[in-house]
Coordinates of C-alpha atoms and ligand atoms in Angstrom, one line a residue:
M1 CA 0.0 -0.1 0.0
K2 CA 1.2 3.4 -0.7
S3 CA 0.6 6.1 1.3
T4 CA -1.2 9.4 0.1
T5 CA -1.5 12.9 1.0
E6 CA -4.7 15.2 1.5
Q7 CA -3.2 17.3 -1.6
D8 CA -3.4 14.1 -3.4
T9 CA -6.6 12.8 -2.5
G10 CA -8.5 15.7 -1.3
L11 CA -10.0 13.6 1.3
P12 CA -11.1 15.3 4.3
L13 CA -8.8 14.6 7.4
D14 CA -9.6 12.9 10.5
M15 CA -6.8 13.2 13.1
V16 CA -7.5 10.7 16.0
I17 CA -5.7 10.9 19.0
F18 CA -5.6 8.1 21.3
G19 CA -4.6 9.0 25.2
G20 CA -6.2 12.3 24.0
M21 CA -6.7 13.3 27.7
G22 CA -3.2 12.5 28.6
D23 CA -0.1 14.7 29.9
L24 CA 1.5 14.5 26.2
A25 CA -1.8 15.4 24.6
M26 CA -2.4 18.3 26.7
R27 CA 1.1 19.7 27.0
K28 CA 2.3 19.4 23.4
L29 CA 0.1 17.7 20.8
L30 CA -2.8 19.9 21.3
P31 CA -0.9 23.0 21.5
A32 CA 1.3 22.1 18.1
L33 CA -2.4 21.2 16.4
Y34 CA -3.6 24.7 17.7
S35 CA -0.5 26.4 16.2
A36 CA -0.4 24.5 12.9
F37 CA -4.3 25.7 12.7
L38 CA -3.6 29.2 13.5
H39 CA -0.7 29.4 10.8
G40 CA -3.0 27.9 8.3
N41 CA -0.9 24.7 8.1
L42 CA -3.9 22.3 8.9
P43 CA -6.2 21.3 6.2
A44 CA -9.7 23.2 6.5
S45 CA -11.1 19.8 6.5
T46 CA -9.3 18.6 9.7
R47 CA -11.2 17.2 12.9
I48 CA -9.3 16.2 15.8
I49 CA -10.9 13.2 17.5
S50 CA -9.6 12.7 20.9
T51 CA -10.3 9.7 22.7
G52 CA -10.0 7.9 26.2
R53 CA -11.8 6.2 28.8
Q54 CA -13.6 9.1 30.9
E55 CA -17.0 10.0 30.5
F56 CA -17.3 13.4 29.0
N57 CA -19.4 15.2 26.4
R58 CA -18.0 17.2 24.1
E59 CA -18.6 20.7 26.0
A60 CA -16.7 19.2 29.2
Y61 CA -13.9 18.1 27.2
L62 CA -13.5 21.2 25.5
A63 CA -13.6 22.9 29.0
H64 CA -10.9 20.6 29.9
V65 CA -8.8 21.3 26.8
S66 CA -9.3 25.2 27.6
E67 CA -8.1 24.4 31.2
H68 CA -5.6 22.1 30.7
S69 CA -3.8 22.7 27.5
R70 CA -4.2 26.4 26.6
T71 CA -1.9 27.3 29.2
F72 CA 1.0 25.6 27.0
I73 CA 0.7 27.7 24.4
P74 CA 3.2 30.8 24.1
K75 CA 1.4 34.1 24.6
D76 CA 2.5 35.6 21.4
N77 CA 1.2 32.7 19.6
F78 CA -2.2 32.9 21.2
D79 CA -5.6 34.5 19.9
D80 CA -8.8 34.1 21.2
K81 CA -10.9 33.9 18.2
T82 CA -8.4 31.2 16.5
W83 CA -8.8 29.3 19.7
D84 CA -12.5 29.5 19.3
G85 CA -12.2 28.1 15.8
F86 CA -9.6 25.7 17.1
L87 CA -11.9 24.0 19.5
H88 CA -14.3 23.8 16.5
L89 CA -12.2 21.2 15.3
L90 CA -12.3 19.1 18.3
E91 CA -14.8 15.9 19.3
Y92 CA -14.3 13.4 22.2
V93 CA -15.0 10.0 21.8
R94 CA -15.0 7.8 25.3
L95 CA -13.3 4.5 24.3
D96 CA -11.5 1.8 26.2
V97 CA -9.1 0.5 23.9
Q98 CA -9.7 -3.2 25.3
Q99 CA -13.2 -3.0 24.2
A100 CA -14.1 -4.0 20.4
P101 CA -17.3 -2.5 20.5
D102 CA -16.1 1.0 21.5
F103 CA -14.5 1.3 18.3
G104 CA -17.9 1.4 16.7
A105 CA -18.2 4.9 18.4
L106 CA -15.2 6.2 16.9
A107 CA -16.3 4.6 13.4
A108 CA -19.5 6.5 14.1
A109 CA -17.6 9.9 14.6
S110 CA -15.2 9.5 12.0
R111 CA -16.4 10.7 8.4
P112 CA -16.7 8.1 5.7
G113 CA -14.1 8.4 3.5
A114 CA -12.0 10.6 5.5
Q115 CA -8.3 10.4 5.8
R116 CA -7.5 9.3 9.2
V117 CA -4.3 9.8 11.2
Y118 CA -4.0 7.9 14.3
Y119 CA -1.8 9.4 16.9
L120 CA -0.9 6.8 19.5
S121 CA -0.1 8.6 22.5
T122 CA -0.8 5.6 25.1
A123 CA 1.5 3.2 26.8
P124 CA 3.0 1.3 23.9
S125 CA 1.4 -1.9 25.6
L126 CA -1.8 -0.9 24.2
F127 CA -0.6 -0.5 20.4
T128 CA -1.2 -3.9 19.3
T129 CA -5.0 -4.2 20.4
I130 CA -5.5 -0.5 19.0
C131 CA -4.2 -1.3 15.7
E132 CA -6.3 -4.6 15.7
K133 CA -9.3 -3.1 16.6
L134 CA -9.1 -0.4 14.4
A135 CA -8.9 -2.8 11.3
A136 CA -11.5 -5.1 12.4
A137 CA -14.0 -2.0 12.8
G138 CA -12.9 -1.1 9.2
L139 CA -10.9 1.9 10.2
V140 CA -7.8 1.3 8.4
D141 CA -7.4 1.8 4.6
E142 CA -4.7 2.6 2.4
H143 CA -5.0 6.3 2.9
S144 CA -4.9 5.8 7.0
R145 CA -1.8 6.6 8.9
V146 CA 0.0 6.0 12.1
V147 CA 2.2 8.0 14.5
L148 CA 3.8 6.2 17.2
E149 CA 5.4 7.6 20.4
K150 CA 8.2 6.6 22.2
P151 CA 9.4 4.1 23.7
L152 CA 9.1 1.7 21.2
G153 CA 9.9 -1.2 22.8
H154 CA 12.0 -2.0 25.8
D155 CA 14.4 -4.0 23.8
L156 CA 15.2 -5.6 20.6
A157 CA 12.5 -8.4 21.1
S158 CA 9.9 -6.0 22.3
A159 CA 10.2 -3.4 19.6
I160 CA 10.1 -6.2 17.0
E161 CA 6.8 -7.2 18.5
I162 CA 5.5 -3.9 18.3
N163 CA 6.5 -3.4 14.8
E164 CA 5.1 -6.8 13.8
A165 CA 1.8 -6.1 15.6
V166 CA 1.8 -2.8 13.7
G167 CA 2.8 -4.0 10.4
K168 CA 0.2 -6.4 10.2
H169 CA -2.3 -3.5 9.6
F170 CA -0.2 -0.6 8.2
A171 CA 2.4 -0.8 5.3
E172 CA 5.7 1.0 6.5
S173 CA 5.1 3.7 4.4
Q174 CA 1.9 4.7 6.7
I175 CA 3.9 4.6 10.2
Y176 CA 5.5 7.4 11.7
R177 CA 7.6 6.7 14.3
I178 CA 8.1 10.0 16.0
D179 CA 11.1 11.2 17.7
H180 CA 10.9 14.9 18.4
Y181 CA 14.2 15.5 18.5
L182 CA 14.3 15.0 14.6
G183 CA 11.6 17.7 14.5
K184 CA 13.9 20.6 15.9
E185 CA 14.8 23.1 13.5
T186 CA 18.4 23.2 14.7
V187 CA 18.7 19.3 13.8
Q188 CA 17.3 19.9 10.4
N189 CA 19.5 22.7 9.6
L190 CA 22.4 20.4 10.4
M191 CA 21.6 18.9 7.5
V192 CA 21.4 21.6 5.4
L193 CA 24.7 23.0 6.8
R194 CA 26.6 19.8 6.1
F195 CA 25.1 19.1 2.4
G196 CA 23.6 22.4 1.3
N197 CA 27.6 23.9 1.8
S198 CA 30.5 22.9 0.2
I199 CA 33.2 24.3 2.8
L200 CA 32.2 21.7 5.6
E201 CA 31.7 18.5 3.9
P202 CA 35.6 18.1 3.0
L203 CA 36.5 18.6 6.9
W204 CA 33.8 16.5 8.1
R205 CA 35.9 13.5 8.9
A206 CA 38.5 12.0 10.7
P207 CA 41.1 13.4 11.0
N208 CA 40.0 16.8 10.7
I209 CA 37.2 16.1 13.6
S210 CA 39.2 15.0 16.6
S211 CA 35.8 14.0 18.8
V212 CA 32.1 14.7 18.7
Q213 CA 30.1 15.1 21.8
I214 CA 26.2 15.1 21.9
T215 CA 24.7 16.1 25.5
V216 CA 21.0 16.0 26.7
A217 CA 20.8 17.2 29.7
E218 CA 17.5 17.6 32.0
E219 CA 17.3 19.8 34.7
V220 CA 14.1 18.1 36.2
G221 CA 13.9 14.8 38.0
V222 CA 11.7 12.0 37.3
G223 CA 8.9 13.7 39.0
S224 CA 5.6 11.8 38.5
R225 CA 7.3 9.0 35.8
A226 CA 8.8 7.3 38.4
G227 CA 6.9 4.3 38.3
F228 CA 7.9 4.2 34.6
Y229 CA 11.5 5.3 34.9
D230 CA 12.9 3.0 37.3
G231 CA 12.0 0.1 34.6
T232 CA 13.5 2.1 31.9
G233 CA 16.6 4.0 32.6
A234 CA 18.3 6.8 30.8
M235 CA 19.7 4.4 28.0
R236 CA 16.5 3.2 27.2
D237 CA 14.9 6.3 27.9
M238 CA 17.0 8.7 26.0
V239 CA 20.4 7.3 24.7
Q240 CA 18.8 4.3 22.5
N241 CA 16.3 6.9 20.6
H242 CA 17.2 10.7 21.0
L243 CA 20.9 10.5 21.2
L244 CA 21.6 8.1 18.7
Q245 CA 19.4 9.8 15.9
L246 CA 21.6 13.2 16.8
L247 CA 24.4 10.9 16.0
C248 CA 23.0 9.7 13.0
I249 CA 22.5 13.3 11.7
V250 CA 25.9 14.3 12.3
A251 CA 27.6 10.9 11.2
M252 CA 25.4 9.6 7.8
E253 CA 27.1 10.1 4.5
P254 CA 25.4 12.3 2.0
P255 CA 22.2 10.9 0.7
T256 CA 21.6 10.3 -2.8
S257 CA 18.1 12.5 -2.4
L258 CA 16.0 13.8 0.3
S259 CA 13.6 11.0 -0.1
P260 CA 12.7 9.6 3.1
D261 CA 14.2 6.0 2.2
A262 CA 17.4 7.6 0.8
V263 CA 18.0 9.6 4.0
R264 CA 16.8 6.9 6.4
D265 CA 19.2 4.3 4.7
E266 CA 22.3 6.5 5.4
K267 CA 21.4 6.8 9.1
L268 CA 20.7 3.1 9.4
K269 CA 24.6 2.6 7.8
V270 CA 25.6 4.8 10.8
L271 CA 23.8 2.6 13.3
R272 CA 25.0 -0.6 12.1
S273 CA 28.6 0.5 12.0
L274 CA 28.6 1.7 15.4
R275 CA 31.1 -0.4 17.3
R276 CA 29.7 -3.4 19.2
P277 CA 31.6 -3.2 22.9
T278 CA 33.1 -5.9 24.7
L279 CA 32.6 -6.1 28.3
A280 CA 35.5 -4.8 28.9
D281 CA 34.7 -1.8 26.6
I282 CA 31.4 -1.6 28.7
A283 CA 33.5 -1.7 31.6
R284 CA 35.8 1.1 30.5
D285 CA 33.8 3.3 28.2
T286 CA 30.5 3.8 29.6
V287 CA 29.2 5.6 32.9
R288 CA 26.4 5.0 34.6
G289 CA 25.0 7.6 37.5
Q290 CA 22.2 8.2 39.7
Y291 CA 21.0 11.6 41.1
V292 CA 21.4 12.1 44.7
Q293 CA 20.0 14.8 47.4
G294 CA 21.1 18.5 45.9
V295 CA 20.2 21.9 45.1
S296 CA 18.4 22.6 41.4
G297 CA 17.2 26.0 40.3
N298 CA 17.9 27.3 43.7
Q299 CA 15.8 24.6 45.8
E300 CA 16.8 21.7 48.1
V301 CA 15.7 18.3 45.8
P302 CA 15.5 15.1 46.6
G303 CA 17.7 12.2 45.4
Y304 CA 16.5 9.5 43.1
H305 CA 15.7 7.2 45.9
E306 CA 13.7 9.5 47.9
E307 CA 11.6 10.1 44.9
K308 CA 8.2 8.4 45.0
N309 CA 7.7 5.1 43.7
V310 CA 11.5 4.3 43.5
P311 CA 12.7 1.1 45.1
E312 CA 15.0 2.0 47.9
D313 CA 17.4 -0.7 46.2
S314 CA 17.1 0.7 42.7
K315 CA 19.9 0.8 40.6
T316 CA 18.6 2.3 37.6
E317 CA 20.7 5.1 36.0
T318 CA 19.5 8.6 35.5
F319 CA 22.4 9.5 34.0
V320 CA 24.6 8.0 31.3
A321 CA 27.8 9.2 29.5
L322 CA 29.7 6.9 26.9
R323 CA 32.3 6.9 24.4
T324 CA 31.5 5.0 21.4
F325 CA 33.3 4.7 17.8
I326 CA 31.6 4.5 14.0
D327 CA 33.9 1.9 12.1
T328 CA 33.9 3.3 8.8
W329 CA 36.5 5.4 6.8
R330 CA 34.8 8.8 7.5
W331 CA 35.3 8.1 11.3
S332 CA 37.8 6.2 11.6
K333 CA 39.3 6.3 15.2
V334 CA 37.2 9.8 16.1
P335 CA 35.3 9.2 19.3
F336 CA 31.9 9.9 19.8
Y337 CA 30.7 11.0 23.6
L338 CA 27.2 10.8 24.5
R339 CA 25.7 12.0 27.4
T340 CA 22.5 12.3 29.3
G341 CA 20.9 12.8 32.9
K342 CA 18.0 14.0 34.9
R343 CA 18.9 16.5 37.4
M344 CA 21.8 18.1 35.8
A345 CA 23.0 21.5 36.3
R346 CA 20.3 23.2 33.6
R347 CA 18.6 21.8 30.7
S348 CA 20.9 22.0 27.9
S349 CA 20.9 19.8 24.7
K350 CA 24.0 20.6 22.2
I351 CA 26.1 18.7 19.5
V352 CA 29.7 19.7 19.7
I353 CA 32.4 18.9 16.9
E354 CA 35.8 19.3 17.8
F355 CA 37.9 20.1 14.9
A356 CA 41.8 18.9 15.1
N357 CA 44.3 21.6 15.9
P358 CA 46.5 23.0 13.2
P359 CA 49.3 20.4 12.6
F360 CA 51.9 23.2 13.5
P361 CA 51.9 25.6 16.3
L362 CA 53.2 28.6 14.2
F363 CA 51.9 31.2 16.7
P364 CA 53.6 31.0 20.4
D365 CA 51.0 32.6 22.1
M366 CA 48.1 30.0 20.9
P367 CA 46.0 29.4 23.9
G368 CA 45.5 25.9 25.1
G369 CA 42.7 23.8 24.1
V370 CA 40.7 23.3 20.9
A371 CA 40.8 26.1 18.3
N372 CA 37.9 25.2 16.5
R373 CA 34.7 24.0 17.5
L374 CA 31.1 24.0 16.0
V375 CA 28.4 24.0 18.7
M376 CA 24.9 23.4 17.8
E377 CA 22.5 24.1 20.4
L378 CA 19.4 22.2 20.4
Q379 CA 17.6 23.7 24.0
P380 CA 16.7 25.6 25.7
E381 CA 17.3 28.0 22.7
E382 CA 18.5 26.9 19.3
A383 CA 21.9 28.5 17.9
I384 CA 24.7 27.5 15.8
K385 CA 28.0 28.8 16.6
L386 CA 31.8 28.5 15.0
Q387 CA 34.5 28.7 17.5
I388 CA 37.6 30.2 15.6
M389 CA 40.8 31.9 16.6
A390 CA 41.5 35.5 16.1
K391 CA 44.1 37.9 16.5
Q392 CA 43.5 40.4 19.4
P393 CA 43.7 43.9 18.3
G394 CA 46.9 45.8 19.3
S395 CA 50.6 44.7 18.6
G396 CA 52.1 41.3 18.8
M397 CA 50.0 38.5 17.8
Q398 CA 48.2 37.6 20.6
M399 CA 45.2 35.2 20.0
Q400 CA 41.7 34.5 21.1
Q401 CA 39.0 32.2 20.8
V402 CA 36.0 34.2 19.1
A403 CA 32.3 32.9 18.0
L404 CA 31.1 33.1 14.2
N405 CA 27.7 33.3 15.6
L406 CA 25.0 32.2 13.0
D407 CA 22.3 34.2 14.0
L408 CA 19.5 32.5 12.5
Q409 CA 17.0 34.4 14.4
S410 CA 18.0 37.8 12.7
A411 CA 18.3 36.0 9.4
F412 CA 15.1 34.5 9.3
Q413 CA 12.5 37.2 11.4
Q414 CA 10.0 34.7 11.3
R415 CA 8.1 32.1 13.8
R416 CA 10.2 29.0 14.7
A417 CA 7.6 26.2 15.2
E418 CA 7.9 23.9 18.0
A419 CA 9.3 19.9 16.9
Y420 CA 5.7 18.7 17.7
E421 CA 4.2 21.1 15.4
R422 CA 6.7 20.8 12.8
L423 CA 6.2 16.7 12.8
L424 CA 2.6 16.9 12.9
V425 CA 2.3 19.0 9.9
D426 CA 4.8 16.5 7.8
V427 CA 2.6 13.6 9.2
V428 CA -0.6 15.5 7.6
R429 CA 1.3 16.0 4.4
G430 CA 2.9 12.3 4.0
R431 CA 6.5 13.4 4.5
L432 CA 8.3 10.7 6.3
T433 CA 12.0 11.9 6.2
H434 CA 12.2 13.1 9.8
F435 CA 10.6 9.8 11.2
M436 CA 12.4 6.5 12.1
R437 CA 11.9 3.5 9.7
R438 CA 11.7 0.1 11.4
D439 CA 14.9 -1.2 10.6
E440 CA 16.6 1.9 12.1
L441 CA 14.7 1.6 15.4
E442 CA 15.7 -2.4 15.5
A443 CA 19.4 -1.3 14.5
A444 CA 19.4 1.2 17.6
W445 CA 18.1 -1.8 20.0
E446 CA 20.4 -4.1 18.4
W447 CA 23.5 -1.7 19.6
A448 CA 21.9 -0.9 23.2
D449 CA 20.7 -4.1 24.2
P450 CA 24.2 -5.7 24.7
I451 CA 25.3 -2.6 26.8
I452 CA 22.3 -3.1 28.9
A453 CA 22.9 -6.7 29.4
G454 CA 26.7 -5.5 29.8
W455 CA 25.7 -3.7 32.7
Q456 CA 23.5 -6.2 34.5
T457 CA 26.7 -8.7 34.1
L458 CA 29.1 -6.1 35.7
N459 CA 26.2 -5.4 38.2
E460 CA 27.8 -2.3 39.7
K461 CA 25.9 0.6 41.4
P462 CA 25.4 3.5 39.5
H463 CA 27.9 6.3 40.3
P464 CA 26.2 8.9 42.6
Y465 CA 26.2 12.5 41.4
A466 CA 24.4 15.4 43.3
A467 CA 21.3 16.8 41.9
G468 CA 22.2 20.3 40.2
S469 CA 25.7 19.0 38.8
W470 CA 26.8 17.9 35.6
G471 CA 27.1 14.1 36.7
P472 CA 29.7 11.8 38.4
A473 CA 33.0 12.5 38.4
E474 CA 33.9 9.3 36.3
A475 CA 32.2 11.3 33.2
F476 CA 34.5 13.7 33.1
T477 CA 37.6 11.0 33.3
L478 CA 36.1 9.5 30.5
L479 CA 37.0 12.7 28.6
A480 CA 40.0 13.6 30.1
R481 CA 41.8 10.4 29.3
D482 CA 41.7 10.9 25.8
G483 CA 42.8 14.7 26.2
F484 CA 39.1 16.4 25.9
H485 CA 36.4 17.7 28.2
W486 CA 32.7 18.4 28.1
V487 CA 31.8 21.5 26.5
E488 CA 29.2 23.3 28.9
Ligands
LIG501 P1 -0.8 9.8 30.2 O1 -1.0 10.9 30.5 O2 -0.8 8.5 31.1 O3 -1.6 9.5 29.0 C1 -2.2 7.8 28.6 C2 -3.4 8.0 28.3 O4 -3.5 6.8 28.0 C3 -4.4 8.4 28.9 O5 -5.0 9.4 28.8 C4 -5.6 7.4 29.1 O6 -6.7 7.8 29.1 C5 -5.1 6.5 27.8 N1 -5.4 5.0 28.1 C6 -4.8 4.2 28.9 N2 -5.5 2.8 28.8 C7 -6.5 3.4 28.1 C8 -7.0 2.3 27.6 N3 -7.9 0.7 27.9 N4 -8.5 2.8 26.8 C9 -8.2 4.1 26.3 N5 -7.3 5.0 26.5 C10 -6.7 4.4 27.5 O7 0.8 9.4 29.4 P2 1.5 10.7 28.5 O8 2.5 11.2 29.4 O9 0.4 11.3 27.7 O10 2.3 9.6 27.4 C11 1.7 8.9 26.6 C12 2.7 8.4 25.9 O11 3.5 9.0 25.2 C13 3.6 7.1 26.8 O12 3.6 6.2 25.8 C14 4.8 7.9 27.1 O13 5.8 7.2 27.3 C15 4.8 8.7 25.7 N6 5.7 10.1 25.8 C16 5.1 11.0 26.7 C17 6.0 12.0 26.6 C18 5.2 13.5 27.8 O14 6.0 14.6 27.7 N7 4.2 13.3 28.4 C19 6.8 12.5 26.0 C20 7.5 11.4 25.0 C21 6.6 10.3 25.0 P3 -7.8 7.5 29.9 O15 -7.6 7.3 31.4 O16 -8.5 8.9 29.7 O17 -8.6 6.5 29.6

């Protein structure tokens, strides 16, 4: 089956959200859909059908959305009249996904012949039953699309199980596995920076690049997600998906075109080229951490063990730092350092490309450290900076590092859509490029699973780190022994 877009078919669009009362729907999906509507990026025919088990009539649901979702829309992107128009698009259908007859209510609410996009914003354990029951109710056809939220499995076996189950009813071209990092402007810009310019690409390899760092630091703790998080940990929650996807965009070869498969083929090659570590490599090149009591945002905060629903003896990692290699010509011997954690000093996601220093130290006063770095900041603000050496004004040849700042905010004085909005619009338009293909997802698990198994064999406690810090000391040693340091 080939997926088609509304522009191709002229079909009305029914966007169905499973988990329409949930946290993700309220905080991200509905505000993103509102914003897409405000900026004219939803077809005029759109209807949004939220589903959940609670008994609500339409008015009560709209009131709930106005109370719980509206607050997540930035003030400068809000307009009362448009909000009223947006609410007109919304319906609510009470539906327990375990009950086949409830899907009759959804069939009744959905317009015959509409293009249906199903957003599965529920626990992944419900994905199989949702897809089966949608198909049994005659609600899946060649125009349907399904969006799958993370976590897509707990390991390779469970990811295969989900993929098989969804794949029985939806062709791969109808499946949108979302990773919101791929919707970030800066991440998409990285592809343009690399492949739309000729000055960077010749340098984009060993030995010109000496290391790559990718950090996704969260300031928040596990909060109300502790029950889920304790069975998951940072490797499954963040590294296997978000950090590996970022690594793929940094490391991929130029695709032959921008078609979804051409791009995803290249990302897949990266994942398959990631070095498989031995147990000794895992012990040496990975650091697991767990936060203890500390100060975050000027407030005393509890350690992971004191969080509600965390077992006293939990060994779940809330922090991971690791060194890995991509065994290809381009990246031979270039270390890739990945780091993520909760309760870190501040929310900050960035990619740092560290270039090799000039081969000959011509200037005696050259400061120590790295001459050139390309720093791509993804969170909290998006920015791209190239750190270069410049001569300080005055006599002599004193040098100083300065940043060549790619000021995209000034260059493009236009709104930058939030990642979920951009990705939802991609789904509506049938653009798969920034979504994960099945083989990519499974290749990521193939790499992550043995590391997690290695940790179980080693059976070590995670290293403690104070909440509000940049992680355990061992994470700094990991880079220091190669002559690098984390760029904060
Ligand atoms: P949540 O607040 O617990 O919402 C889950 C929703 O699933 C609830 O609204 C619940 O609706 C619905 N549900 C549960 N059992 C159901 C059933 N038998 N029939 C129909 N509906 C059922 O979870 P969430 O935070 O929104 O997350 C949703 C998914 O997205 C999860 O897989 C999560 O891991 C993932 N995710 C969340 C975030 C985030 O920021 N929240 C970020 C990334 C990924 P009722 O109780 O009303 O039936």
